[in-house]
Amino acid sequence: MFSYTFLVSISLIIAFLLDQFLLKTKVYQNKKFYLLLVTVIFWQTVVDNWLNGRWGNGSFIVGPYGQEFYSGIRILFTPLENYFYGICLIWFNIILFEHFTKKPAKTKLI
């Protein structure tokens, strides 16, 4: 059975390969990408920790996570893998947006 940690790690590798070599959008080289990631991580921390632990009172909304599927590393109440999932989600969306909105190069027929 695949663990969440393994799947998220593979997703990060696929995002990098897609960004660098396949679609060649090179989103990760833009400084604005990292500013967006900081924003995403901030809001993910707020929302995930509220959903996963109500900021400390221990009443789970989503439910407890099975330790056998995660690395065991948590930031407050949120497993580290959730942050990597959020990064992959945003990264894939930006890669696809950049790829599909890029203007085709004009070529001369004669």
XYZ file of C-alpha atoms in Angstrom:
110
model
C 0.000 0.000 0.000
C 1.346 3.426 -0.948
C 1.701 5.927 1.816
C 0.689 9.552 1.554
C 4.336 10.567 2.066
C 5.442 8.530 -0.950
C 2.673 9.850 -3.197
C 3.335 13.475 -2.283
C 7.080 13.008 -2.856
C 6.432 11.543 -6.303
C 4.062 14.455 -7.056
C 6.767 16.999 -6.223
C 9.221 15.225 -8.523
C 6.650 15.083 -11.331
C 5.870 18.785 -10.897
C 9.548 19.660 -11.180
C 10.072 17.458 -14.247
C 6.960 18.844 -15.911
C 8.007 22.415 -15.140
C 11.648 22.071 -16.147
C 11.774 19.560 -18.976
C 8.396 18.619 -20.455
C 6.443 21.877 -20.682
C 9.471 24.097 -20.030
C 7.480 26.764 -18.199
C 10.178 27.123 -15.497
C 7.734 28.587 -13.011
C 10.033 27.743 -10.106
C 12.595 30.273 -11.380
C 10.201 33.188 -10.865
C 10.385 35.077 -7.546
C 6.616 35.634 -7.590
C 6.129 31.861 -7.404
C 7.844 31.765 -4.012
C 5.833 34.737 -2.747
C 2.696 32.836 -3.749
C 3.958 29.716 -1.939
C 4.538 31.690 1.261
C 0.970 32.995 1.027
C -0.411 29.507 0.378
C 1.554 28.018 3.276
C 0.367 30.753 5.639
C -3.313 30.219 4.810
C -2.904 26.467 4.736
C -1.470 26.636 8.250
C -4.436 28.654 9.465
C -7.131 26.536 7.813
C -5.584 23.071 8.249
C -4.826 23.621 11.906
C -8.314 24.905 12.563
C -9.804 21.879 10.779
C -7.411 19.366 12.324
C -7.292 20.521 15.900
C -9.280 23.682 16.484
C -5.998 25.323 17.542
C -5.348 23.134 20.521
C -8.511 21.820 22.129
C -8.110 18.415 20.434
C -11.555 18.111 18.856
C -10.967 16.924 15.300
C -13.261 18.108 12.517
C -11.677 16.117 9.703
C -10.559 13.206 11.840
C -7.283 11.913 13.200
C -4.607 10.851 10.744
C -3.345 7.260 10.685
C 0.295 7.333 11.759
C 1.176 4.410 9.475
C 0.530 6.553 6.386
C 2.415 9.703 7.405
C 5.962 10.629 8.345
C 4.830 11.615 11.832
C 6.157 15.156 11.441
C 3.509 17.743 12.259
C 3.410 21.496 12.267
C 1.023 22.136 15.124
C -1.809 19.733 14.164
C -1.133 19.424 10.435
C 1.048 16.663 8.944
C 4.004 17.914 6.916
C 2.697 16.064 3.860
C -0.332 18.367 3.703
C 1.982 21.312 3.047
C 3.702 19.455 0.222
C 0.291 18.572 -1.199
C -0.667 22.263 -1.170
C 2.583 23.192 -2.922
C 1.990 20.519 -5.601
C -1.577 21.651 -6.136
C -0.600 25.279 -6.700
C 2.488 24.376 -8.740
C 0.576 22.110 -11.144
C -2.115 24.752 -11.653
C 0.410 27.495 -12.410
C 2.346 25.233 -14.787
C -0.826 24.403 -16.711
C -1.964 28.034 -16.751
C 1.410 29.199 -18.079
C 1.497 26.443 -20.682
C -2.005 27.046 -22.056
C -1.827 30.849 -22.046
C 1.559 31.111 -23.719
C 1.386 32.644 -27.167
C 2.652 30.455 -29.995
C 5.778 31.622 -31.782
C 5.154 33.195 -35.144
C 6.872 31.406 -37.984
C 7.465 32.628 -41.502
C 6.099 30.456 -44.252
C 8.326 31.934 -46.926
